[in-house]
Short mmCIF file of C-alpha atoms in Angstrom, two decimals:
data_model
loop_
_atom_site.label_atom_id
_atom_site.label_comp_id
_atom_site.label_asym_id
_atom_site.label_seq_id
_atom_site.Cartn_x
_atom_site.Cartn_y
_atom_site.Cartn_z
CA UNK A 783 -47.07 -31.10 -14.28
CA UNK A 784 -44.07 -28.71 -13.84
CA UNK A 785 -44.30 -26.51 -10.61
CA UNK A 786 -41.58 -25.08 -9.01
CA UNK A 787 -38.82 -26.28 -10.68
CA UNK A 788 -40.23 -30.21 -10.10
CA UNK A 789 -43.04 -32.11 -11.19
CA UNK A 790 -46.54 -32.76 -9.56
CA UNK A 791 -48.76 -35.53 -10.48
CA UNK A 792 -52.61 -34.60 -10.62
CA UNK A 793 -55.47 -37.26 -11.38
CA UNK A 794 -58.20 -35.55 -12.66
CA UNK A 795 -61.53 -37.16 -14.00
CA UNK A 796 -62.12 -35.47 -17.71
CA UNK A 797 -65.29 -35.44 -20.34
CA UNK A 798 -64.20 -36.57 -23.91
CA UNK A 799 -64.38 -32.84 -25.11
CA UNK A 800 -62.92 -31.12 -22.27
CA UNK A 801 -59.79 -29.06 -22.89
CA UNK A 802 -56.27 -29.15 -20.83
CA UNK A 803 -57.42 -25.59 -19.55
CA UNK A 804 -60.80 -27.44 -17.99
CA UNK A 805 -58.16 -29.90 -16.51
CA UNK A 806 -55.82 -27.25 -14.64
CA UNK A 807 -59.22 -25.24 -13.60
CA UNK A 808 -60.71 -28.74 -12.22
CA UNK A 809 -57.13 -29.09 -10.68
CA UNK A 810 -56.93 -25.67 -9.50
CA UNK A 811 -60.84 -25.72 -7.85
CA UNK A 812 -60.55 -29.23 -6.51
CA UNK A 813 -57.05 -30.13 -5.53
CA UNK A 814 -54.80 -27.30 -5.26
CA UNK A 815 -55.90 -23.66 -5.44
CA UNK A 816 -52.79 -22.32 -5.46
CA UNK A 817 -52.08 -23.59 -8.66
CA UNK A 818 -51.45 -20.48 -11.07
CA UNK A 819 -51.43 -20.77 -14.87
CA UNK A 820 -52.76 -17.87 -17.52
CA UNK A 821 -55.81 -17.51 -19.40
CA UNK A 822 -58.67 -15.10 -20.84
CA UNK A 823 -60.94 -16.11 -23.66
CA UNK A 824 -60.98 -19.79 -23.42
CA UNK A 825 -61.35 -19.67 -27.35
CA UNK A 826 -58.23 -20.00 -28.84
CA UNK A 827 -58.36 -15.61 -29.66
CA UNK A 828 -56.44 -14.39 -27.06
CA UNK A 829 -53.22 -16.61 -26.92
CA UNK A 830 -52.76 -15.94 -23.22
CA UNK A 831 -52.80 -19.69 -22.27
CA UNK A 832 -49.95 -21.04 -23.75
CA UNK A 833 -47.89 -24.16 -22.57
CA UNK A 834 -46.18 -27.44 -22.90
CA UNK A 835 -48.40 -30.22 -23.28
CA UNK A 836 -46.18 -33.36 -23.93
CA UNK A 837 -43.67 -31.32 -24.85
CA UNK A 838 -44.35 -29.57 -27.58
CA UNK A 839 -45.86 -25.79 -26.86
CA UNK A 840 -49.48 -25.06 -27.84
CA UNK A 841 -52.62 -23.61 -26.40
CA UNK A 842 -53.98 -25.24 -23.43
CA UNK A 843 -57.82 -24.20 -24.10
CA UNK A 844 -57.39 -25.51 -28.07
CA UNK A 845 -55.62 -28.99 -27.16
CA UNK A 846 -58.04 -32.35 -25.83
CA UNK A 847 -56.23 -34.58 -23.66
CA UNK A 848 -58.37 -37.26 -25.66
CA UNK A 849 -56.77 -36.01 -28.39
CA UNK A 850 -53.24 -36.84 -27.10
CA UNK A 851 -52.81 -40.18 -27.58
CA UNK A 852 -52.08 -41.25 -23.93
CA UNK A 853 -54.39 -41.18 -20.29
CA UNK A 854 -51.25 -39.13 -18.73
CA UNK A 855 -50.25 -35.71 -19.86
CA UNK A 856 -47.44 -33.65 -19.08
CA UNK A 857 -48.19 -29.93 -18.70
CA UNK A 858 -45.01 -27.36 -18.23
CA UNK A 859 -44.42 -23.80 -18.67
CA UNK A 860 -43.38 -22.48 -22.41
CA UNK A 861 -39.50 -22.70 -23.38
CA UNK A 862 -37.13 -19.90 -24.11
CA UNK A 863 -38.90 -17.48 -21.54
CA UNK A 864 -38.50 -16.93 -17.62
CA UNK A 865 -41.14 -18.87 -15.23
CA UNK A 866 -42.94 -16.51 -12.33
CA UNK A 867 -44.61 -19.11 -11.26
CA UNK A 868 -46.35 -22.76 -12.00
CA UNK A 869 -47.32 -22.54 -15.62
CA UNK A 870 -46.86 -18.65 -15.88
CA UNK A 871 -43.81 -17.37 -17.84
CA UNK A 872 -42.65 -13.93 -18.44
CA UNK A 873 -43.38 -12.98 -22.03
CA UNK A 874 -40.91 -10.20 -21.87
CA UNK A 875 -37.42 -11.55 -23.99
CA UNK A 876 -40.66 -12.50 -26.70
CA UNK A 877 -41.64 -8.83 -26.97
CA UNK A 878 -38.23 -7.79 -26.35
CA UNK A 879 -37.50 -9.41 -29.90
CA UNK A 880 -41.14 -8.04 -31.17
CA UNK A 881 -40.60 -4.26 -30.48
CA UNK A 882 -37.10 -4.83 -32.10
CA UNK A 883 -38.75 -6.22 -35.31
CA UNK A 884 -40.78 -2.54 -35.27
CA UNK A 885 -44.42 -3.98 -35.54
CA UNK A 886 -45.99 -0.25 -35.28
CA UNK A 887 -47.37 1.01 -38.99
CA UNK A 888 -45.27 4.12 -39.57
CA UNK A 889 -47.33 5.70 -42.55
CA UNK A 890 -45.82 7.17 -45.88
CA UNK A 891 -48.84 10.06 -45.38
CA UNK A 892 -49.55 10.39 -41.97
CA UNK A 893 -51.75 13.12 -42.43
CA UNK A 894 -53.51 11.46 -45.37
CA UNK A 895 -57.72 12.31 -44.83
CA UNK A 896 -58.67 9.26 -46.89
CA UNK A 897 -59.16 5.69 -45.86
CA UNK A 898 -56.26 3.39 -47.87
CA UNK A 899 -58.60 0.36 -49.55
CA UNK A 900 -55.73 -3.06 -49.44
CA UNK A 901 -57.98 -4.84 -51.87
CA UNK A 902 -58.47 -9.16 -50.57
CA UNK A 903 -57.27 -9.77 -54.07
CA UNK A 904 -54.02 -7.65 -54.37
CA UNK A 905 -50.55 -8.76 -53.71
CA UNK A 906 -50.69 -7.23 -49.95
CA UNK A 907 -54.05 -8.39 -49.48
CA UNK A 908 -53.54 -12.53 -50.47
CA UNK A 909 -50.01 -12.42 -48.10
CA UNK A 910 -51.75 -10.78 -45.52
CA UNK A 911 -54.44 -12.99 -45.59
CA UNK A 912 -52.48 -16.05 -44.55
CA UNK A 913 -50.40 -14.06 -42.02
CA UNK A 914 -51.84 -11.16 -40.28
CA UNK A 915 -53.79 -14.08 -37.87
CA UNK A 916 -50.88 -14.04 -34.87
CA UNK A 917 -52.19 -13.53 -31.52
CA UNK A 918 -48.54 -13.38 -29.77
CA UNK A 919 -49.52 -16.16 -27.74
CA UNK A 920 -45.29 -16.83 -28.12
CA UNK A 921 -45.57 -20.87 -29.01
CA UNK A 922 -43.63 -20.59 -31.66
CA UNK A 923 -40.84 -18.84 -29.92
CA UNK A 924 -40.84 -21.42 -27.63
CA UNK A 925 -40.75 -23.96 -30.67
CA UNK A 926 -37.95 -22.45 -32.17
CA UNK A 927 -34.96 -24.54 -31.70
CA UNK A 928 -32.66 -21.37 -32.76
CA UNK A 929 -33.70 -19.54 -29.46
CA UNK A 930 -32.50 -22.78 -27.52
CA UNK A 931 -29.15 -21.58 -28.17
CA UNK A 932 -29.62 -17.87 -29.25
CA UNK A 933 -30.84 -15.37 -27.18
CA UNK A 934 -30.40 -12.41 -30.15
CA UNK A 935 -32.87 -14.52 -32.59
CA UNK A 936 -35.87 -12.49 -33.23
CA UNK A 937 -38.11 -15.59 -33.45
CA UNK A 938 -40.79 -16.28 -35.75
CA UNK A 939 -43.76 -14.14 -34.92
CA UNK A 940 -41.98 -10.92 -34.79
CA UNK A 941 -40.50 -12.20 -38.40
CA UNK A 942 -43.42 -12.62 -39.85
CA UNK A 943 -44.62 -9.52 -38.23
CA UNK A 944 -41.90 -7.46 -39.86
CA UNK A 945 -42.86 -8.98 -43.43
CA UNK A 946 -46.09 -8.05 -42.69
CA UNK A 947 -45.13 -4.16 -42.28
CA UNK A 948 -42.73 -4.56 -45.15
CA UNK A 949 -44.96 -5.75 -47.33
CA UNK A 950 -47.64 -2.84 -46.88
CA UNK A 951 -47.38 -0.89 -49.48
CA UNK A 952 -48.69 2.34 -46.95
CA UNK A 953 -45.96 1.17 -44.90
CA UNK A 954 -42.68 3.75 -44.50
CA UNK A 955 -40.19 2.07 -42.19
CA UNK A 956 -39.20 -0.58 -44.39
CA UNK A 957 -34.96 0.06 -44.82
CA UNK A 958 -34.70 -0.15 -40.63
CA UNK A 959 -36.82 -3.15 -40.41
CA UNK A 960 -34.42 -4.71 -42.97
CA UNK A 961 -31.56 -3.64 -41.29
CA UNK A 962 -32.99 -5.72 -38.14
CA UNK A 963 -33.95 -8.40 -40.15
CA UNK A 964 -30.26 -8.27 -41.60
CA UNK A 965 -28.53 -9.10 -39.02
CA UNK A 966 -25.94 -11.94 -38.25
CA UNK A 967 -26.86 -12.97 -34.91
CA UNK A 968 -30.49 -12.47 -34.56
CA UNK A 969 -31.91 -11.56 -38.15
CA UNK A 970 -33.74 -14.42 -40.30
CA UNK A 971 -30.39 -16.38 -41.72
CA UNK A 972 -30.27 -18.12 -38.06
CA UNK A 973 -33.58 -20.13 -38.88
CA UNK A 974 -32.43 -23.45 -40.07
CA UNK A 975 -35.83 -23.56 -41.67
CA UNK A 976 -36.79 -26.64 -39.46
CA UNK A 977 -40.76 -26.52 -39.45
CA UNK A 978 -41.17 -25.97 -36.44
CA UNK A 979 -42.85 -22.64 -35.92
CA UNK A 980 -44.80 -23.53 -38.59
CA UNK A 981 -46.05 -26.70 -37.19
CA UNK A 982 -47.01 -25.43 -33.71
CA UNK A 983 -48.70 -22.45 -34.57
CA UNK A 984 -52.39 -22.31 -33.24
CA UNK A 985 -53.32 -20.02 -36.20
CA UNK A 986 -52.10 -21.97 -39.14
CA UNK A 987 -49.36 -19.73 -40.13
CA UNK A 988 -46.74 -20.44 -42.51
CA UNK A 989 -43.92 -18.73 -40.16
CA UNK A 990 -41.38 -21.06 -42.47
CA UNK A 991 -42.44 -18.63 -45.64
CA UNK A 992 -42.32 -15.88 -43.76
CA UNK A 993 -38.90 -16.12 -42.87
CA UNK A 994 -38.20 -17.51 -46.84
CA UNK A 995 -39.68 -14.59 -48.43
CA UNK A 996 -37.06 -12.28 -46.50
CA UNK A 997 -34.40 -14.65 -46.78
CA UNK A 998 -35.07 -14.42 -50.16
CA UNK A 999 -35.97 -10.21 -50.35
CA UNK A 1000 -32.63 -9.46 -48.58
CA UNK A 1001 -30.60 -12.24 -50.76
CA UNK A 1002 -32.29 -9.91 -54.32
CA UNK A 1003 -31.25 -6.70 -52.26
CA UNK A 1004 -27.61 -8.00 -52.23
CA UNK A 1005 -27.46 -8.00 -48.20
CA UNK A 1006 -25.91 -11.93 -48.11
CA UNK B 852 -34.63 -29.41 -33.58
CA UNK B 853 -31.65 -31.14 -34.69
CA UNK B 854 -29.13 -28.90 -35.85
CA UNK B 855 -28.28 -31.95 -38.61
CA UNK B 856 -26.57 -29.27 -41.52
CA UNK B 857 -24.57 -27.57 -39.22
CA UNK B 858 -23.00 -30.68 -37.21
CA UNK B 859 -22.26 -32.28 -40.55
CA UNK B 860 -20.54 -29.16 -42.02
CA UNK B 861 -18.48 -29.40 -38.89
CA UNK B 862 -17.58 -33.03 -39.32
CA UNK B 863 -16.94 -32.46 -42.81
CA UNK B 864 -14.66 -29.19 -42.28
CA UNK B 865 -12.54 -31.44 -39.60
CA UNK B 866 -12.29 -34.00 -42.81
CA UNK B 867 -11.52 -31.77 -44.86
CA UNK B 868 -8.79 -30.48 -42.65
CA UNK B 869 -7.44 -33.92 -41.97
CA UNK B 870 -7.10 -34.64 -45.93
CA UNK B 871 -5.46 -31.24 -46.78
CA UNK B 872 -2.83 -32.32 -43.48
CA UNK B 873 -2.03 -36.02 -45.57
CA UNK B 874 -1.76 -34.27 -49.01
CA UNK B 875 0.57 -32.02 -47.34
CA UNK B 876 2.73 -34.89 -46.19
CA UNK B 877 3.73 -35.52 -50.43
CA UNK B 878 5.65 -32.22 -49.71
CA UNK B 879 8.14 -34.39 -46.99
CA UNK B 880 8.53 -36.84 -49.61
CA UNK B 881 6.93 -40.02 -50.67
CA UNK B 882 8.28 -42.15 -47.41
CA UNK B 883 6.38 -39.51 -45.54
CA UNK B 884 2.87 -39.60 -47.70
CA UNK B 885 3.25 -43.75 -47.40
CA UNK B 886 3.91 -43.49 -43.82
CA UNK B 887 0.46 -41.35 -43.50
CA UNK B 888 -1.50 -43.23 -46.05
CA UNK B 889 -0.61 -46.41 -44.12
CA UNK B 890 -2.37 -45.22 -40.78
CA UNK B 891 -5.33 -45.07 -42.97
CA UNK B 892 -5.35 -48.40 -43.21
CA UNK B 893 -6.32 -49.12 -39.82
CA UNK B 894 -9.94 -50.94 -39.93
CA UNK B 895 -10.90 -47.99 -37.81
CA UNK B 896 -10.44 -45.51 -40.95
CA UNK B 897 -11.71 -47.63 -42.85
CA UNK B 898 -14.83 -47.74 -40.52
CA UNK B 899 -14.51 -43.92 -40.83
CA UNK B 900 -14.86 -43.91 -44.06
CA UNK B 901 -18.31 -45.08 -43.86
CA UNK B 902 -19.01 -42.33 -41.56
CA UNK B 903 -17.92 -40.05 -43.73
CA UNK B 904 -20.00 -41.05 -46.85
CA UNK B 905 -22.96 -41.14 -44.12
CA UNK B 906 -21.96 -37.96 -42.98
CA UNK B 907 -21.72 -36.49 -46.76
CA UNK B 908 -25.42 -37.76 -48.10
CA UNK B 909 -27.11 -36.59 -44.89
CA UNK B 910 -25.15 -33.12 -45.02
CA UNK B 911 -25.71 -33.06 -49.32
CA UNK B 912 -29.93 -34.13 -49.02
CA UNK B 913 -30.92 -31.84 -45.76
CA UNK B 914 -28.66 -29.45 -47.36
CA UNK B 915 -31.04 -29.73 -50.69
CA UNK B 916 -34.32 -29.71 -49.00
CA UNK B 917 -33.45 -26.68 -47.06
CA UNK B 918 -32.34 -24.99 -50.04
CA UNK B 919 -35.83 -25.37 -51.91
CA UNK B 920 -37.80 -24.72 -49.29
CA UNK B 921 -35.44 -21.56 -48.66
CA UNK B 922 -36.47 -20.76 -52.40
CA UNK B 923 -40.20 -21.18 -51.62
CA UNK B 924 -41.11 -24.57 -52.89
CA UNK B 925 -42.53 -27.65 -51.49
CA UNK B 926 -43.72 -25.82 -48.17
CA UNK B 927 -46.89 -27.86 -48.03
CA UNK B 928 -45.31 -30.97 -49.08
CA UNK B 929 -42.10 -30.80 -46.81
CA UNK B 930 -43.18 -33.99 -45.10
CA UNK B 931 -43.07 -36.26 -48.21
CA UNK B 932 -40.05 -34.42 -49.75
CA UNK B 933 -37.77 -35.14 -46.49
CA UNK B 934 -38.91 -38.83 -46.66
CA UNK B 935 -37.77 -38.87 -50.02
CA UNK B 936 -34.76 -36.93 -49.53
CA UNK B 937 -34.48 -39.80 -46.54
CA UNK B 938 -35.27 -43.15 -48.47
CA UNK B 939 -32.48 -41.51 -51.10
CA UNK B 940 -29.88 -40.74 -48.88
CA UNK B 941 -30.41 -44.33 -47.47
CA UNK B 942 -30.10 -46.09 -51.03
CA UNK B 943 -27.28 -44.14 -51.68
CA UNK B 944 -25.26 -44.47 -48.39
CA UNK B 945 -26.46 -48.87 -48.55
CA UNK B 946 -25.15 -48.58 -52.71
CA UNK B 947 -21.83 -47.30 -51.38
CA UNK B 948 -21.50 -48.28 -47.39
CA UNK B 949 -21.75 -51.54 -47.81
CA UNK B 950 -18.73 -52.11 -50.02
CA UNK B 951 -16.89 -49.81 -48.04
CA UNK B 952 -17.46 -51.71 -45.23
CA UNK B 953 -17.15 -55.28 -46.62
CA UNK B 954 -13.94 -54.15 -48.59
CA UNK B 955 -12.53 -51.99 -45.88
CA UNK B 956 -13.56 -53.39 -42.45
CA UNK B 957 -14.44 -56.82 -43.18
CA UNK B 958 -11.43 -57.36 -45.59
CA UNK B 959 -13.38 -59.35 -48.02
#
C-alpha cells in the first residue's frame, strides 16, 4: 500500500467475498489505526472510496481481492489529484474541471408552474438513460491518460456531464457549455479516444461516446 | 495510455522533413542529390526504412480505428476491431518489412 509517499506491506487474512474496503478496515482496526482512507455507503452509490488497486483506479468497496488474480494487492491513492493523506486525495482540480463544464440545469422557463415529462422513450430520455448514472467518484479522471500530461483537460465525467445538460431539451445554457467544450487545451479534441474512462467506470458508462457525440456536435456546428 | 497517433505523427513529420531536405538537394545539382542519396545507402537507412513502414501502418490503422469510433461505430466491439486493425497492420508491415530488410540490410 502507498502511505506517505512509500509503500507499506499489510498481511491481512480475507473471506472469499470480502471487498478491498473490508481489507483496509481489518487493516485499519487490527494493525494500524492511523491508517486513513475515504468511504460512506459501502455499496458502490456514493463513489467516495475510490483508489488504485493494481493500478488501475476503481472503487475499493465494489472490487474482491479474489477477484484480482493474485494473493498480493497493491492499494494507492487515485492519479491526477493531490494526496492529504494515506489513500485520501483532494478531489478539488476534479470539480475544478466539473463546475467549469457548468453541470447546474439553467431552465429555458424558470418560472414554468408545470412539471416537464422527459419521456424513457424519447431522444433525451434513451441518452440519458445510459449516462445520467455518474456518482463523481473521479476514477475516470484518474484513468484518463490526457490529464497525465494536461492539467486544462476537463476529463470525462464533467464531459459527459455537459452532454447531459446539452442534450436536455429544458436546458438553456447550451452555447457557453460549447464554448467550454470548444476549447483547444482542455475541451473534448484532447481525448485520444483511448477507452479508458470507459473501461474503469464503476457505473458502466460509455464516457468514450460521450466525448464522440460532442466531438461530433461541435465538428456539424463548424467549430473544428 | 500510449499516446501511439501522436508519437507516430511526430516520427513521420521528422521524415517527412528529412525527404523534403534530399529532394531539395536536386536544386544543387545532380552531384549533390547523388551525394545525399548515397548516405541512404548506409544499412542503417536501410534499417530505417523498416521503421518507417512500421511507423506508417501503426500511425495509418490506430489512426482508422480512432476515426470510427470518433464517428460512433464499433464502441462495443473496440476490442476485436483493434485486434484486427493489429493482426492487419502486422501482415502488412511482415508483406513489406521483410523484403525491405532482406533486400536492404541483409543485401540479399
Amino acid at each position: 500500500m502507498q502511505r506517505g509517499g512509500g509503500a507499506v506491506s499489510y498481511s491481512v487474512v480475507l473471506a472469499p467475498r470480502m471487498t478491498v474496503l473490508d481489507a483496509l478496515f481489518i487493516v485499519q482496526r487490527t494493525i494500524d489505526s492511523t491508517l486513513a482512507f475515504r468511504c460512506a455507503c459501502r455499496v458502490g452509490m456514493c463513489g467516495t472510496c475510490a483508489v488504485r488497486i493494481n493500478g488501475r483506479p476503481g472503487l475499493a468497496c465494489r472490487t474482491r481481492p479474489s477477484e484480482l488474480g493474485r494473493p498480493a494487492m497493491d492499494v494507492a491513492p487515485l492519479a491526477h489529484l493531490p494526496v492529504i493523506r494515506d489513500l485520501v486525495v483532494s478531489m478539488e482540480p476534479f470539480f475544478a474541471q466539473w463546475k467549469r463544464a457548468r453541470p447546474r440545469f439553467r431552465p429555458k422557463q424558470p418560472e414554468a408552474a408545470a412539471t416537464a415529462a422527459i419521456p424513457p422513450d424519447s431522444e433525451f430520455g434513451l441518452l440519458a438513460a445510459g449516462k445520467r448514472d455518474c456518482i463523481t467518484c473521479g476514477v475516470c479522471f484518474a484513468a484518463c491518460g490526457v490529464r497525465t500530461t494536461s492539467g486544462e483537460y476537463l476529463g470525462p465525467a464533467a464531459v459527459n456531464r455537459a452532454l447531459l445538460r446539452i442534450a436536455d431539451p429544458r436546458e438553456s445554457g447550451g452555447p457557453e457549455r460549447l464554448a467550454v467544450l470548444n476549447e483547444e487545451r482542455g475541451g473534448v479534441w484532447r481525448c485520444h479516444t483511448t477507452f479508458d474512462c470507459t473501461e474503469m467506470c464503476p457505473k458502466g458508462i460509455d464516457l468514450t461516446d460521450s466525448i464522440a457525440r460532442l466531438k461530433r456536435g461541435l465538428a456539424a456546428r463548424g467549430r473544428l | 495510455m500510449i499516446p501511439l497517433q501522436r508519437w507516430t505523427g511526430i516520427a513521420l513529420l521528422i521524415y517527412l522533413l528529412l525527404h523534403i531536405r534530399t529532394i531539395h538537394t536536386l536544386s544543387e545539382g545532380p552531384q549533390a542529390f547523388d551525394r545525399a542519396l548515397a548516405v541512404f545507402r548506409h544499412p542503417l537507412f536501410k534499417l530505417g526504412e523498416v521503421a518507417l513502414l512500421a511507423t506508417v501502418i501503426a500511425h495509418a490503422a490506430n489512426g482508422l480505428t480512432l476515426t470510427l469510433f470518433d464517428l460512433g461505430y464499433g464502441h462495443r466491439a473496440r476490442r476485436r476491431i483493434r485486434m484486427v486493425a493489429a493482426v492487419a497492420g502486422g501482415a502488412l508491415f511482415l508483406a513489406g518489412g521483410v523484403p525491405l530488410f532482406l533486400g536492404g540490410v541483409m543485401g540479399r
